[in-house]
Amino acid sequence: QVQLVESGGGLVQAGGSLRLSCAASGIILSINSMGWYRQAPGKQRELVAVVTSGSNTNFADSVKGRFTISRDNAKNTVTLQMTSLKPEDTAIYYCNAFIRNYSGRVYDYWGKGTQVTVSS
């Protein structure tokens, strides 16, 4: 079994910063990409940022220049640093990872989500 456990999140004023962390645990051979998605009320889940095993990154246009993503391959963690937060960043943020197990197959895993609320 593999679990993704998120931490961080909370309530912050516009212009503030938050850091989200996610740790993968369980039977893991390797992790391909790790990233963050978010879902605001009444909206579809959308990609926020992703980092590959080779440290290539991709960001949603709406967060470019404000958010950074990093991962620690030794600890199987991914961190999303969010700055200059806006009310429209308010959403539940989900950690995602594509993880290869010892059978060689790759599975898509999700965390339970953490709430980020940005007040104006």
Tab-separated table of C-alpha atoms in Angstrom:
chain	number	residue	atom	x	y	z
A	1	GLN	CA	0.000	0.000	0.000
A	2	VAL	CA	1.130	3.498	-0.798
A	3	GLN	CA	-0.055	6.609	0.979
A	4	LEU	CA	0.373	10.282	0.215
A	5	VAL	CA	0.070	12.461	3.296
A	6	GLU	CA	-0.216	16.215	2.898
A	7	SER	CA	0.599	18.870	5.470
A	8	GLY	CA	0.427	22.631	5.492
A	9	GLY	CA	-2.408	24.704	4.197
A	10	GLY	CA	-4.703	26.895	6.223
A	11	LEU	CA	-5.977	30.451	6.193
A	12	VAL	CA	-3.859	33.365	4.988
A	13	GLN	CA	-4.455	36.917	3.897
A	14	ALA	CA	-4.012	37.964	0.299
A	15	GLY	CA	-0.359	38.576	-0.446
A	16	GLY	CA	0.749	36.036	2.118
A	17	SER	CA	2.588	32.757	1.763
A	18	LEU	CA	1.978	29.122	2.572
A	19	ARG	CA	3.929	25.921	2.161
A	20	LEU	CA	2.392	22.562	1.356
A	21	SER	CA	4.280	19.331	1.821
A	22	CYS	CA	3.457	15.798	0.775
A	23	ALA	CA	5.189	12.599	1.789
A	24	ALA	CA	4.803	9.282	0.018
A	25	SER	CA	5.159	6.115	2.057
A	26	GLY	CA	4.740	2.407	1.508
A	27	ILE	CA	6.138	-0.056	-0.992
A	28	ILE	CA	7.859	2.224	-3.493
A	29	LEU	CA	10.462	1.314	-6.073
A	30	SER	CA	10.593	4.729	-7.639
A	31	ILE	CA	8.487	7.815	-8.150
A	32	ASN	CA	8.020	9.353	-11.555
A	33	SER	CA	6.287	12.698	-11.323
A	34	MET	CA	4.985	14.336	-8.160
A	35	GLY	CA	2.735	17.332	-8.140
A	36	TRP	CA	-0.139	19.345	-6.821
A	37	TYR	CA	-3.641	19.838	-8.117
A	38	ARG	CA	-6.413	21.989	-6.722
A	39	GLN	CA	-10.166	22.097	-6.822
A	40	ALA	CA	-12.210	25.153	-5.970
A	41	PRO	CA	-15.922	24.915	-5.176
A	42	GLY	CA	-17.936	24.352	-8.318
A	43	LYS	CA	-14.849	23.942	-10.474
A	44	GLN	CA	-12.948	21.028	-11.932
A	45	ARG	CA	-9.695	19.831	-10.442
A	46	GLU	CA	-6.778	21.515	-12.169
A	47	LEU	CA	-3.036	21.092	-12.284
A	48	VAL	CA	-1.088	23.566	-10.167
A	49	ALA	CA	2.477	22.326	-10.514
A	50	VAL	CA	4.363	19.130	-11.230
A	51	VAL	CA	7.985	18.041	-10.955
A	52	THR	CA	9.434	15.018	-12.710
A	53	SER	CA	12.058	12.629	-11.401
A	54	GLY	CA	14.569	14.623	-13.425
A	55	SER	CA	13.468	17.842	-11.688
A	56	ASN	CA	11.727	19.281	-14.717
A	57	THR	CA	8.816	21.434	-13.624
A	58	ASN	CA	5.551	22.619	-15.095
A	59	PHE	CA	3.187	25.218	-13.668
A	60	ALA	CA	-0.290	26.448	-14.361
A	61	ASP	CA	-0.151	29.871	-15.987
A	62	SER	CA	-2.102	31.311	-13.069
A	63	VAL	CA	0.649	30.484	-10.564
A	64	LYS	CA	3.796	31.052	-12.607
A	65	GLY	CA	6.163	33.390	-10.844
A	66	ARG	CA	4.362	32.952	-7.520
A	67	PHE	CA	4.629	29.234	-6.730
A	68	THR	CA	7.648	26.968	-6.705
A	69	ILE	CA	7.767	23.188	-6.461
A	70	SER	CA	10.570	20.983	-5.270
A	71	ARG	CA	11.066	17.359	-4.335
A	72	ASP	CA	13.377	15.318	-2.180
A	73	ASN	CA	13.882	11.987	-3.882
A	74	ALA	CA	15.590	10.476	-0.857
A	75	LYS	CA	12.612	11.255	1.367
A	76	ASN	CA	9.889	10.807	-1.283
A	77	THR	CA	8.513	14.251	-0.562
A	78	VAL	CA	7.278	17.147	-2.652
A	79	THR	CA	6.839	20.719	-1.472
A	80	LEU	CA	4.808	23.545	-2.946
A	81	GLN	CA	5.870	27.007	-1.823
A	82	MET	CA	3.116	29.512	-2.493
A	83	THR	CA	3.739	33.248	-2.349
A	84	SER	CA	1.742	36.350	-3.260
A	85	LEU	CA	-1.402	34.370	-2.651
A	86	LYS	CA	-4.668	35.611	-4.111
A	87	PRO	CA	-8.276	34.887	-3.106
A	88	GLU	CA	-8.652	32.919	-6.333
A	89	ASP	CA	-6.028	30.480	-5.051
A	90	THR	CA	-8.568	29.300	-2.490
A	91	ALA	CA	-9.186	25.602	-3.043
A	92	ILE	CA	-8.531	22.136	-1.749
A	93	TYR	CA	-5.021	21.176	-2.795
A	94	TYR	CA	-4.264	17.549	-3.610
A	95	CYS	CA	-0.914	15.840	-3.809
A	96	ASN	CA	-0.441	13.461	-6.723
A	97	ALA	CA	2.300	10.985	-7.581
A	98	PHE	CA	2.965	8.328	-10.192
A	99	ILE	CA	4.707	5.555	-8.308
A	100	ARG	CA	6.355	2.387	-9.579
A	101	ASN	CA	6.134	-0.637	-7.314
A	102	TYR	CA	8.319	-3.721	-7.274
A	103	SER	CA	6.209	-5.411	-9.942
A	104	GLY	CA	7.345	-2.667	-12.273
A	105	ARG	CA	3.896	-1.215	-12.752
A	106	VAL	CA	3.188	2.482	-12.287
A	107	TYR	CA	0.136	3.609	-10.377
A	108	ASP	CA	-1.449	7.013	-9.882
A	109	TYR	CA	-1.926	8.013	-6.246
A	110	TRP	CA	-3.694	10.924	-4.571
A	111	GLY	CA	-3.620	12.465	-1.145
A	112	LYS	CA	-6.792	13.329	0.735
A	113	GLY	CA	-6.373	17.046	0.165
A	114	THR	CA	-5.648	20.084	2.304
A	115	GLN	CA	-7.644	23.292	2.394
A	116	VAL	CA	-6.040	26.580	1.406
A	117	THR	CA	-8.119	29.692	2.025
A	118	VAL	CA	-6.941	33.158	1.011
A	119	SER	CA	-8.905	36.064	2.431
A	120	SER	CA	-9.111	39.418	0.696
